[in-house]
Amino acid sequence: MNNKEGNNKKSGARPTSSRPSSNKPKPAMQKRAQGPKKVKINTKVAEVVSDKVEKKPNQAPKRPKVKDEIRLNKYIANSGACSRRDADIYIQSGNVKVNGIPVIEMGYMVKPGDVVNFDGAVLTPEKKVYILLNKPKNFTTALDEGQEFRNVLELVKGSTTAKIGAVGRMDKNTTGLLLFTNDTDMLRKFTLPSQKSSKIYHVSLDKNLKFEDLEKINKGLTLDGHRVFVEDISYIEGEAKSEIGLKLRSSNVKVVRSIFEHFSYDVLRIDRVSFAGLTKKNLPRGNWRLLTDQEIINLKNV
């Protein structure tokens, strides 16, 4: 080993390298060749386009809707034969014919001029009618109270040729709002225990209502094994404490009377001042009026 090599080892100097210096700029890399850019396909749009262009196999062409046609079950309900739900049962059982042909198809559409035979009788649908009456005393909704008291239907006679009925019952002594209609679905709706529409009654008692009894009624009570929920009860401002305002969901006036009789009060008068949002405004006692379109919509949405 010569001295030069020995000196290099001692000094710890690096051996010379053939690699170029790191400070020298590197040549720029060539840009990689790129293929054509992929186009992203909107699958939803493609499906819509394909549906328009290519028809699915075994798909029946959509029948255009005829003017004034309605579902068969609604047609039956409009005639007053039964509710729409019950009409579906009759249709499925094969008891309904359209133009002499039995129809069991749910959702079948009836066109103007079609003859519908329901359980052996030809139906004639009626236009839905909704009438609000401010009932006076000595008229009743019952048909079996003899000749002494007249029926409430006399008060709305001439208002329509449709076969209408009262929603709920009212005895001869009860006054206030009473709704009439030939809409079987609505008649059924407002007589169900689960219906949610509120009614407000002005009740006159034979004596002042004790505050503790008012509080008990407000909490609810049980009558004949049935729980009665009262939404609100209060004394009527500016009146004697025998004049009470009562708000609850039941359309059965007997319930109102039973609430106070349960606490040993005699009910002198009951006046229904509000029914499912309808009021007596501009409707004198003994008069009636047709509901507005908006009022009908509100009742159906209750």
PDB file of C-alpha atoms in Angstrom:
ATOM      1  CA  MET A   1       0.000   0.000   0.000  1.00  0.00           C
ATOM      2  CA  ASN A   2       1.619   3.337  -1.016  1.00  0.00           C
ATOM      3  CA  ASN A   3       1.773   6.432   1.097  1.00  0.00           C
ATOM      4  CA  LYS A   4      -0.955   8.215  -0.831  1.00  0.00           C
ATOM      5  CA  GLU A   5      -3.454   5.547  -0.044  1.00  0.00           C
ATOM      6  CA  GLY A   6      -2.335   5.454   3.593  1.00  0.00           C
ATOM      7  CA  ASN A   7      -2.810   9.184   3.921  1.00  0.00           C
ATOM      8  CA  ASN A   8      -6.281   8.937   2.510  1.00  0.00           C
ATOM      9  CA  LYS A   9      -7.313   6.317   5.033  1.00  0.00           C
ATOM     10  CA  LYS A  10      -5.909   8.275   7.922  1.00  0.00           C
ATOM     11  CA  SER A  11      -7.579  11.494   6.975  1.00  0.00           C
ATOM     12  CA  GLY A  12     -10.924   9.725   6.429  1.00  0.00           C
ATOM     13  CA  ALA A  13     -11.361  11.306   3.021  1.00  0.00           C
ATOM     14  CA  ARG A  14     -14.045   9.781   0.796  1.00  0.00           C
ATOM     15  CA  PRO A  15     -12.894   8.007  -2.308  1.00  0.00           C
ATOM     16  CA  THR A  16     -13.628   9.829  -5.473  1.00  0.00           C
ATOM     17  CA  SER A  17     -16.964   8.843  -7.096  1.00  0.00           C
ATOM     18  CA  SER A  18     -17.924   8.756 -10.696  1.00  0.00           C
ATOM     19  CA  ARG A  19     -21.572   9.987  -9.886  1.00  0.00           C
ATOM     20  CA  PRO A  20     -22.276  13.508 -10.922  1.00  0.00           C
ATOM     21  CA  SER A  21     -22.617  16.192  -8.267  1.00  0.00           C
ATOM     22  CA  SER A  22     -26.095  16.460  -6.635  1.00  0.00           C
ATOM     23  CA  ASN A  23     -26.036  20.220  -7.215  1.00  0.00           C
ATOM     24  CA  LYS A  24     -26.190  19.733 -10.920  1.00  0.00           C
ATOM     25  CA  PRO A  25     -29.770  20.347 -12.256  1.00  0.00           C
ATOM     26  CA  LYS A  26     -31.562  17.208 -13.341  1.00  0.00           C
ATOM     27  CA  PRO A  27     -32.980  17.032 -16.829  1.00  0.00           C
ATOM     28  CA  ALA A  28     -36.777  17.507 -17.010  1.00  0.00           C
ATOM     29  CA  MET A  29     -38.769  14.276 -17.206  1.00  0.00           C
ATOM     30  CA  GLN A  30     -40.706  13.670 -20.317  1.00  0.00           C
ATOM     31  CA  LYS A  31     -44.476  13.992 -19.914  1.00  0.00           C
ATOM     32  CA  ARG A  32     -46.193  10.645 -19.897  1.00  0.00           C
ATOM     33  CA  ALA A  33     -48.394  10.135 -22.847  1.00  0.00           C
ATOM     34  CA  GLN A  34     -52.100  10.241 -21.798  1.00  0.00           C
ATOM     35  CA  GLY A  35     -54.912   8.353 -23.459  1.00  0.00           C
ATOM     36  CA  PRO A  36     -58.261   9.861 -24.295  1.00  0.00           C
ATOM     37  CA  LYS A  37     -60.118  11.227 -21.227  1.00  0.00           C
ATOM     38  CA  LYS A  38     -62.879   8.949 -19.936  1.00  0.00           C
ATOM     39  CA  VAL A  39     -66.350  10.463 -20.015  1.00  0.00           C
ATOM     40  CA  LYS A  40     -68.410   9.926 -16.843  1.00  0.00           C
ATOM     41  CA  ILE A  41     -71.901   8.737 -17.675  1.00  0.00           C
ATOM     42  CA  ASN A  42     -74.836   9.888 -15.581  1.00  0.00           C
ATOM     43  CA  THR A  43     -76.578   6.563 -15.000  1.00  0.00           C
ATOM     44  CA  LYS A  44     -79.885   8.172 -14.037  1.00  0.00           C
ATOM     45  CA  VAL A  45     -80.040  10.198 -17.231  1.00  0.00           C
ATOM     46  CA  ALA A  46     -78.992   7.160 -19.235  1.00  0.00           C
ATOM     47  CA  GLU A  47     -81.788   5.098 -17.714  1.00  0.00           C
ATOM     48  CA  VAL A  48     -84.364   7.746 -18.560  1.00  0.00           C
ATOM     49  CA  VAL A  49     -83.102   7.984 -22.128  1.00  0.00           C
ATOM     50  CA  SER A  50     -83.074   4.207 -22.533  1.00  0.00           C
ATOM     51  CA  ASP A  51     -86.636   4.009 -21.220  1.00  0.00           C
ATOM     52  CA  LYS A  52     -87.750   6.468 -23.830  1.00  0.00           C
ATOM     53  CA  VAL A  53     -85.919   4.792 -26.644  1.00  0.00           C
ATOM     54  CA  GLU A  54     -86.288   1.140 -25.702  1.00  0.00           C
ATOM     55  CA  LYS A  55     -89.565  -0.148 -24.292  1.00  0.00           C
ATOM     56  CA  LYS A  56     -89.391  -2.771 -21.562  1.00  0.00           C
ATOM     57  CA  PRO A  57     -90.707  -6.166 -22.565  1.00  0.00           C
ATOM     58  CA  ASN A  58     -94.235  -7.134 -21.493  1.00  0.00           C
ATOM     59  CA  GLN A  59     -95.029  -3.566 -20.439  1.00  0.00           C
ATOM     60  CA  ALA A  60     -98.579  -2.551 -21.240  1.00  0.00           C
ATOM     61  CA  PRO A  61     -98.953   0.889 -22.771  1.00  0.00           C
ATOM     62  CA  LYS A  62    -100.215   3.504 -20.299  1.00  0.00           C
ATOM     63  CA  ARG A  63    -103.852   4.319 -20.954  1.00  0.00           C
ATOM     64  CA  PRO A  64    -104.503   8.047 -21.214  1.00  0.00           C
ATOM     65  CA  LYS A  65    -106.802   9.355 -18.507  1.00  0.00           C
ATOM     66  CA  VAL A  66    -110.305  10.168 -19.664  1.00  0.00           C
ATOM     67  CA  LYS A  67    -111.859  13.408 -18.442  1.00  0.00           C
ATOM     68  CA  ASP A  68    -114.135  13.071 -15.381  1.00  0.00           C
ATOM     69  CA  GLU A  69    -113.336   9.385 -14.813  1.00  0.00           C
ATOM     70  CA  ILE A  70    -113.033   8.272 -11.177  1.00  0.00           C
ATOM     71  CA  ARG A  71    -112.078   5.141  -9.277  1.00  0.00           C
ATOM     72  CA  LEU A  72    -114.808   2.536  -8.974  1.00  0.00           C
ATOM     73  CA  ASN A  73    -114.733   2.481  -5.152  1.00  0.00           C
ATOM     74  CA  LYS A  74    -115.123   6.256  -5.029  1.00  0.00           C
ATOM     75  CA  TYR A  75    -118.008   6.071  -7.516  1.00  0.00           C
ATOM     76  CA  ILE A  76    -119.774   3.584  -5.233  1.00  0.00           C
ATOM     77  CA  ALA A  77    -119.129   5.728  -2.137  1.00  0.00           C
ATOM     78  CA  ASN A  78    -120.427   8.831  -3.947  1.00  0.00           C
ATOM     79  CA  SER A  79    -123.695   7.027  -4.587  1.00  0.00           C
ATOM     80  CA  GLY A  80    -124.187   6.614  -0.838  1.00  0.00           C
ATOM     81  CA  ALA A  81    -124.237   2.810  -0.970  1.00  0.00           C
ATOM     82  CA  CYS A  82    -121.327   2.375   1.456  1.00  0.00           C
ATOM     83  CA  SER A  83    -117.910   3.751   2.361  1.00  0.00           C
ATOM     84  CA  ARG A  84    -114.965   3.521  -0.021  1.00  0.00           C
ATOM     85  CA  ARG A  85    -113.311   0.899   2.174  1.00  0.00           C
ATOM     86  CA  ASP A  86    -116.406  -1.302   2.173  1.00  0.00           C
ATOM     87  CA  ALA A  87    -116.724  -0.807  -1.595  1.00  0.00           C
ATOM     88  CA  ASP A  88    -113.294  -2.446  -2.031  1.00  0.00           C
ATOM     89  CA  ILE A  89    -114.615  -5.552  -0.272  1.00  0.00           C
ATOM     90  CA  TYR A  90    -117.649  -5.717  -2.576  1.00  0.00           C
ATOM     91  CA  ILE A  91    -115.419  -5.303  -5.634  1.00  0.00           C
ATOM     92  CA  GLN A  92    -113.055  -8.098  -4.572  1.00  0.00           C
ATOM     93  CA  SER A  93    -115.991 -10.421  -3.916  1.00  0.00           C
ATOM     94  CA  GLY A  94    -117.270  -9.930  -7.498  1.00  0.00           C
ATOM     95  CA  ASN A  95    -120.528  -8.170  -6.541  1.00  0.00           C
ATOM     96  CA  VAL A  96    -119.877  -5.125  -8.731  1.00  0.00           C
ATOM     97  CA  LYS A  97    -120.457  -4.988 -12.481  1.00  0.00           C
ATOM     98  CA  VAL A  98    -119.557  -2.248 -14.943  1.00  0.00           C
ATOM     99  CA  ASN A  99    -121.546  -2.312 -18.189  1.00  0.00           C
ATOM    100  CA  GLY A 100    -122.705  -5.839 -17.309  1.00  0.00           C
ATOM    101  CA  ILE A 101    -119.196  -7.221 -16.762  1.00  0.00           C
ATOM    102  CA  PRO A 102    -117.988  -8.203 -13.238  1.00  0.00           C
ATOM    103  CA  VAL A 103    -115.004  -6.129 -12.116  1.00  0.00           C
ATOM    104  CA  ILE A 104    -112.632  -7.324  -9.392  1.00  0.00           C
ATOM    105  CA  GLU A 105    -109.708  -5.076 -10.331  1.00  0.00           C
ATOM    106  CA  MET A 106    -108.719  -2.641  -7.572  1.00  0.00           C
ATOM    107  CA  GLY A 107    -108.300   0.870  -8.915  1.00  0.00           C
ATOM    108  CA  TYR A 108    -110.608   0.316 -11.883  1.00  0.00           C
ATOM    109  CA  MET A 109    -111.584   3.650 -13.441  1.00  0.00           C
ATOM    110  CA  VAL A 110    -115.218   4.426 -14.252  1.00  0.00           C
ATOM    111  CA  LYS A 111    -115.832   6.672 -17.271  1.00  0.00           C
ATOM    112  CA  PRO A 112    -118.801   8.976 -17.850  1.00  0.00           C
ATOM    113  CA  GLY A 113    -121.679   6.923 -19.277  1.00  0.00           C
ATOM    114  CA  ASP A 114    -120.628   3.655 -17.617  1.00  0.00           C
ATOM    115  CA  VAL A 115    -123.436   1.724 -15.911  1.00  0.00           C
ATOM    116  CA  VAL A 116    -122.390   0.445 -12.479  1.00  0.00           C
ATOM    117  CA  ASN A 117    -124.388  -2.353 -10.876  1.00  0.00           C
ATOM    118  CA  PHE A 118    -123.757  -2.728  -7.153  1.00  0.00           C
ATOM    119  CA  ASP A 119    -125.059  -5.890  -5.499  1.00  0.00           C
ATOM    120  CA  GLY A 120    -127.972  -6.083  -7.951  1.00  0.00           C
ATOM    121  CA  ALA A 121    -128.875  -2.358  -8.090  1.00  0.00           C
ATOM    122  CA  VAL A 122    -127.811   0.312 -10.592  1.00  0.00           C
ATOM    123  CA  LEU A 123    -126.016   3.193  -8.845  1.00  0.00           C
ATOM    124  CA  THR A 124    -126.388   6.898  -9.481  1.00  0.00           C
ATOM    125  CA  PRO A 125    -123.577   8.892  -7.863  1.00  0.00           C
ATOM    126  CA  GLU A 126    -124.450  12.106  -6.044  1.00  0.00           C
ATOM    127  CA  LYS A 127    -122.411  15.234  -5.713  1.00  0.00           C
ATOM    128  CA  LYS A 128    -121.034  15.643  -2.186  1.00  0.00           C
ATOM    129  CA  VAL A 129    -122.985  18.165  -0.121  1.00  0.00           C
ATOM    130  CA  TYR A 130    -121.920  19.744   3.197  1.00  0.00           C
ATOM    131  CA  ILE A 131    -124.437  21.868   5.123  1.00  0.00           C
ATOM    132  CA  LEU A 132    -123.965  23.624   8.475  1.00  0.00           C
ATOM    133  CA  LEU A 133    -127.044  24.339  10.612  1.00  0.00           C
ATOM    134  CA  ASN A 134    -127.401  26.451  13.744  1.00  0.00           C
ATOM    135  CA  LYS A 135    -129.996  24.218  15.395  1.00  0.00           C
ATOM    136  CA  PRO A 136    -132.757  25.730  17.576  1.00  0.00           C
ATOM    137  CA  LYS A 137    -134.553  23.983  20.455  1.00  0.00           C
ATOM    138  CA  ASN A 138    -137.375  21.449  20.061  1.00  0.00           C
ATOM    139  CA  PHE A 139    -135.829  19.752  17.010  1.00  0.00           C
ATOM    140  CA  THR A 140    -134.168  16.357  17.268  1.00  0.00           C
ATOM    141  CA  THR A 141    -131.934  14.131  15.135  1.00  0.00           C
ATOM    142  CA  ALA A 142    -133.845  11.023  16.261  1.00  0.00           C
ATOM    143  CA  LEU A 143    -136.531   9.545  14.033  1.00  0.00           C
ATOM    144  CA  ASP A 144    -138.449   7.703  16.750  1.00  0.00           C
ATOM    145  CA  GLU A 145    -139.511  10.416  19.228  1.00  0.00           C
ATOM    146  CA  GLY A 146    -143.101  10.639  17.965  1.00  0.00           C
ATOM    147  CA  GLN A 147    -144.889  13.676  16.585  1.00  0.00           C
ATOM    148  CA  GLU A 148    -144.224  15.986  19.526  1.00  0.00           C
ATOM    149  CA  PHE A 149    -140.781  17.082  18.324  1.00  0.00           C
ATOM    150  CA  ARG A 150    -139.855  17.785  14.740  1.00  0.00           C
ATOM    151  CA  ASN A 151    -136.812  16.355  12.980  1.00  0.00           C
ATOM    152  CA  VAL A 152    -133.838  18.570  12.137  1.00  0.00           C
ATOM    153  CA  LEU A 153    -134.085  17.568   8.464  1.00  0.00           C
ATOM    154  CA  GLU A 154    -137.082  19.884   8.203  1.00  0.00           C
ATOM    155  CA  LEU A 155    -134.777  22.825   8.858  1.00  0.00           C
ATOM    156  CA  VAL A 156    -132.560  22.035   5.848  1.00  0.00           C
ATOM    157  CA  LYS A 157    -135.380  20.954   3.555  1.00  0.00           C
ATOM    158  CA  GLY A 158    -134.887  22.429   0.101  1.00  0.00           C
ATOM    159  CA  SER A 159    -131.141  22.846   0.557  1.00  0.00           C
ATOM    160  CA  THR A 160    -130.392  19.815  -1.645  1.00  0.00           C
ATOM    161  CA  THR A 161    -132.009  16.837  -3.342  1.00  0.00           C
ATOM    162  CA  ALA A 162    -129.242  14.545  -2.065  1.00  0.00           C
ATOM    163  CA  LYS A 163    -129.901  12.079   0.736  1.00  0.00           C
ATOM    164  CA  ILE A 164    -128.094  13.712   3.663  1.00  0.00           C
ATOM    165  CA  GLY A 165    -127.685  12.757   7.304  1.00  0.00           C
ATOM    166  CA  ALA A 166    -126.613  14.560  10.466  1.00  0.00           C
ATOM    167  CA  VAL A 167    -123.108  14.066  11.845  1.00  0.00           C
ATOM    168  CA  GLY A 168    -123.700  12.898  15.410  1.00  0.00           C
ATOM    169  CA  ARG A 169    -126.867  13.207  17.489  1.00  0.00           C
ATOM    170  CA  MET A 170    -128.605  16.129  19.163  1.00  0.00           C
ATOM    171  CA  ASP A 171    -131.567  15.984  21.503  1.00  0.00           C
ATOM    172  CA  LYS A 172    -134.417  18.494  21.479  1.00  0.00           C
ATOM    173  CA  ASN A 173    -132.898  20.715  24.208  1.00  0.00           C
ATOM    174  CA  THR A 174    -129.424  21.014  22.651  1.00  0.00           C
ATOM    175  CA  THR A 175    -128.779  23.915  20.289  1.00  0.00           C
ATOM    176  CA  GLY A 176    -125.904  25.003  18.085  1.00  0.00           C
ATOM    177  CA  LEU A 177    -123.852  23.710  15.199  1.00  0.00           C
ATOM    178  CA  LEU A 178    -124.921  20.539  13.419  1.00  0.00           C
ATOM    179  CA  LEU A 179    -123.301  19.297  10.205  1.00  0.00           C
ATOM    180  CA  PHE A 180    -125.213  17.466   7.441  1.00  0.00           C
ATOM    181  CA  THR A 181    -123.679  15.591   4.517  1.00  0.00           C
ATOM    182  CA  ASN A 182    -124.108  12.675   2.116  1.00  0.00           C
ATOM    183  CA  ASP A 183    -120.373  11.926   2.373  1.00  0.00           C
ATOM    184  CA  THR A 184    -120.395   8.489   4.018  1.00  0.00           C
ATOM    185  CA  ASP A 185    -116.659   8.635   4.696  1.00  0.00           C
ATOM    186  CA  MET A 186    -117.044  11.884   6.645  1.00  0.00           C
ATOM    187  CA  LEU A 187    -120.120  10.623   8.510  1.00  0.00           C
ATOM    188  CA  ARG A 188    -118.127   7.615   9.634  1.00  0.00           C
ATOM    189  CA  LYS A 189    -115.002   9.647  10.409  1.00  0.00           C
ATOM    190  CA  PHE A 190    -116.656  12.005  12.896  1.00  0.00           C
ATOM    191  CA  THR A 191    -118.481   9.230  14.752  1.00  0.00           C
ATOM    192  CA  LEU A 192    -115.355   7.168  15.470  1.00  0.00           C
ATOM    193  CA  PRO A 193    -114.112   7.309  19.093  1.00  0.00           C
ATOM    194  CA  SER A 194    -110.582   7.968  17.793  1.00  0.00           C
ATOM    195  CA  GLN A 195    -111.495  11.058  15.756  1.00  0.00           C
ATOM    196  CA  LYS A 196    -109.432  14.126  16.673  1.00  0.00           C
ATOM    197  CA  SER A 197    -111.684  17.119  15.948  1.00  0.00           C
ATOM    198  CA  SER A 198    -112.501  19.453  18.818  1.00  0.00           C
ATOM    199  CA  LYS A 199    -115.968  20.712  19.746  1.00  0.00           C
ATOM    200  CA  ILE A 200    -116.714  23.608  22.101  1.00  0.00           C
ATOM    201  CA  TYR A 201    -119.913  23.701  24.175  1.00  0.00           C
ATOM    202  CA  HIS A 202    -121.512  26.452  26.230  1.00  0.00           C
ATOM    203  CA  VAL A 203    -123.147  24.684  29.169  1.00  0.00           C
ATOM    204  CA  SER A 204    -125.646  26.285  31.588  1.00  0.00           C
ATOM    205  CA  LEU A 205    -126.023  24.603  34.985  1.00  0.00           C
ATOM    206  CA  ASP A 206    -128.659  24.864  37.715  1.00  0.00           C
ATOM    207  CA  LYS A 207    -126.046  26.166  40.174  1.00  0.00           C
ATOM    208  CA  ASN A 208    -122.505  27.477  40.260  1.00  0.00           C
ATOM    209  CA  LEU A 209    -119.807  24.959  39.403  1.00  0.00           C
ATOM    210  CA  LYS A 210    -117.424  24.473  42.321  1.00  0.00           C
ATOM    211  CA  PHE A 211    -113.788  25.144  41.483  1.00  0.00           C
ATOM    212  CA  GLU A 212    -112.719  21.747  42.848  1.00  0.00           C
ATOM    213  CA  ASP A 213    -115.240  20.037  40.550  1.00  0.00           C
ATOM    214  CA  LEU A 214    -113.952  22.085  37.616  1.00  0.00           C
ATOM    215  CA  GLU A 215    -110.424  20.856  38.398  1.00  0.00           C
ATOM    216  CA  LYS A 216    -111.591  17.232  38.584  1.00  0.00           C
ATOM    217  CA  ILE A 217    -113.352  17.504  35.224  1.00  0.00           C
ATOM    218  CA  ASN A 218    -110.259  19.119  33.705  1.00  0.00           C
ATOM    219  CA  LYS A 219    -108.146  16.103  34.700  1.00  0.00           C
ATOM    220  CA  GLY A 220    -110.590  13.732  32.976  1.00  0.00           C
ATOM    221  CA  LEU A 221    -112.980  11.177  34.378  1.00  0.00           C
ATOM    222  CA  THR A 222    -114.445   7.727  33.785  1.00  0.00           C
ATOM    223  CA  LEU A 223    -118.108   7.399  32.753  1.00  0.00           C
ATOM    224  CA  ASP A 224    -119.751   3.988  32.344  1.00  0.00           C
ATOM    225  CA  GLY A 225    -116.348   2.353  32.138  1.00  0.00           C
ATOM    226  CA  HIS A 226    -115.061   4.735  29.429  1.00  0.00           C
ATOM    227  CA  ARG A 227    -112.344   7.308  30.014  1.00  0.00           C
ATOM    228  CA  VAL A 228    -113.396  10.831  28.988  1.00  0.00           C
ATOM    229  CA  PHE A 229    -110.600  13.285  28.176  1.00  0.00           C
ATOM    230  CA  VAL A 230    -111.454  16.982  28.445  1.00  0.00           C
ATOM    231  CA  GLU A 231    -109.251  19.352  26.442  1.00  0.00           C
ATOM    232  CA  ASP A 232    -110.297  22.455  28.376  1.00  0.00           C
ATOM    233  CA  ILE A 233    -112.948  23.701  30.793  1.00  0.00           C
ATOM    234  CA  SER A 234    -113.413  27.204  32.197  1.00  0.00           C
ATOM    235  CA  TYR A 235    -115.909  29.694  33.554  1.00  0.00           C
ATOM    236  CA  ILE A 236    -117.261  32.019  30.873  1.00  0.00           C
ATOM    237  CA  GLU A 237    -115.897  35.511  31.444  1.00  0.00           C
ATOM    238  CA  GLY A 238    -118.465  38.067  32.539  1.00  0.00           C
ATOM    239  CA  GLU A 239    -121.076  35.393  33.331  1.00  0.00           C
ATOM    240  CA  ALA A 240    -122.177  33.583  36.478  1.00  0.00           C
ATOM    241  CA  LYS A 241    -120.126  30.588  37.547  1.00  0.00           C
ATOM    242  CA  SER A 242    -122.977  28.376  36.350  1.00  0.00           C
ATOM    243  CA  GLU A 243    -122.056  29.269  32.739  1.00  0.00           C
ATOM    244  CA  ILE A 244    -119.267  26.937  31.602  1.00  0.00           C
ATOM    245  CA  GLY A 245    -117.186  26.544  28.475  1.00  0.00           C
ATOM    246  CA  LEU A 246    -116.224  22.935  27.703  1.00  0.00           C
ATOM    247  CA  LYS A 247    -113.890  21.724  24.945  1.00  0.00           C
ATOM    248  CA  LEU A 248    -113.610  18.035  24.069  1.00  0.00           C
ATOM    249  CA  ARG A 249    -113.435  15.757  21.034  1.00  0.00           C
ATOM    250  CA  SER A 250    -116.636  13.791  21.464  1.00  0.00           C
ATOM    251  CA  SER A 251    -119.520  14.766  19.156  1.00  0.00           C
ATOM    252  CA  ASN A 252    -121.942  12.904  21.431  1.00  0.00           C
ATOM    253  CA  VAL A 253    -123.867  15.538  23.396  1.00  0.00           C
ATOM    254  CA  LYS A 254    -124.915  12.905  25.950  1.00  0.00           C
ATOM    255  CA  VAL A 255    -121.287  12.806  27.114  1.00  0.00           C
ATOM    256  CA  VAL A 256    -121.395  16.542  27.872  1.00  0.00           C
ATOM    257  CA  ARG A 257    -124.546  16.133  29.961  1.00  0.00           C
ATOM    258  CA  SER A 258    -123.177  13.052  31.756  1.00  0.00           C
ATOM    259  CA  ILE A 259    -119.981  14.873  32.798  1.00  0.00           C
ATOM    260  CA  PHE A 260    -121.853  17.400  34.920  1.00  0.00           C
ATOM    261  CA  GLU A 261    -124.539  14.990  36.136  1.00  0.00           C
ATOM    262  CA  HIS A 262    -121.686  12.841  37.456  1.00  0.00           C
ATOM    263  CA  PHE A 263    -120.981  15.684  39.933  1.00  0.00           C
ATOM    264  CA  SER A 264    -124.701  16.184  40.782  1.00  0.00           C
ATOM    265  CA  TYR A 265    -125.369  19.217  38.574  1.00  0.00           C
ATOM    266  CA  ASP A 266    -128.493  19.563  36.437  1.00  0.00           C
ATOM    267  CA  VAL A 267    -127.779  20.732  32.894  1.00  0.00           C
ATOM    268  CA  LEU A 268    -130.257  23.405  31.787  1.00  0.00           C
ATOM    269  CA  ARG A 269    -128.878  24.188  28.324  1.00  0.00           C
ATOM    270  CA  ILE A 270    -126.151  22.973  25.962  1.00  0.00           C
ATOM    271  CA  ASP A 271    -125.125  25.054  22.968  1.00  0.00           C
ATOM    272  CA  ARG A 272    -122.441  23.805  20.555  1.00  0.00           C
ATOM    273  CA  VAL A 273    -120.556  26.936  19.507  1.00  0.00           C
ATOM    274  CA  SER A 274    -117.747  25.286  17.531  1.00  0.00           C
ATOM    275  CA  PHE A 275    -117.477  22.060  15.526  1.00  0.00           C
ATOM    276  CA  ALA A 276    -114.078  20.994  14.117  1.00  0.00           C
ATOM    277  CA  GLY A 277    -113.074  24.617  13.508  1.00  0.00           C
ATOM    278  CA  LEU A 278    -116.497  25.719  12.171  1.00  0.00           C
ATOM    279  CA  THR A 279    -118.227  28.519  14.111  1.00  0.00           C
ATOM    280  CA  LYS A 280    -121.653  30.187  14.309  1.00  0.00           C
ATOM    281  CA  LYS A 281    -120.345  33.446  12.865  1.00  0.00           C
ATOM    282  CA  ASN A 282    -122.988  35.087  10.613  1.00  0.00           C
ATOM    283  CA  LEU A 283    -125.281  32.086  11.087  1.00  0.00           C
ATOM    284  CA  PRO A 284    -128.410  32.982  13.118  1.00  0.00           C
ATOM    285  CA  ARG A 285    -130.309  30.340  15.065  1.00  0.00           C
ATOM    286  CA  GLY A 286    -132.430  28.161  12.770  1.00  0.00           C
ATOM    287  CA  ASN A 287    -130.455  29.080   9.621  1.00  0.00           C
ATOM    288  CA  TRP A 288    -128.126  26.956   7.513  1.00  0.00           C
ATOM    289  CA  ARG A 289    -125.396  27.501   4.914  1.00  0.00           C
ATOM    290  CA  LEU A 290    -123.223  25.470   2.560  1.00  0.00           C
ATOM    291  CA  LEU A 291    -119.589  24.986   3.530  1.00  0.00           C
ATOM    292  CA  THR A 292    -116.901  26.691   1.478  1.00  0.00           C
ATOM    293  CA  ASP A 293    -114.358  24.630  -0.475  1.00  0.00           C
ATOM    294  CA  GLN A 294    -111.655  25.528   2.050  1.00  0.00           C
ATOM    295  CA  GLU A 295    -113.840  24.465   4.981  1.00  0.00           C
ATOM    296  CA  ILE A 296    -114.450  21.097   3.304  1.00  0.00           C
ATOM    297  CA  ILE A 297    -110.702  20.621   2.793  1.00  0.00           C
ATOM    298  CA  ASN A 298    -110.074  21.491   6.451  1.00  0.00           C
ATOM    299  CA  LEU A 299    -112.642  18.924   7.639  1.00  0.00           C
ATOM    300  CA  LYS A 300    -111.113  16.187   5.508  1.00  0.00           C
ATOM    301  CA  ASN A 301    -107.645  16.981   6.889  1.00  0.00           C
ATOM    302  CA  VAL A 302    -108.698  16.916  10.540  1.00  0.00           C
TER     303      VAL A 302
END
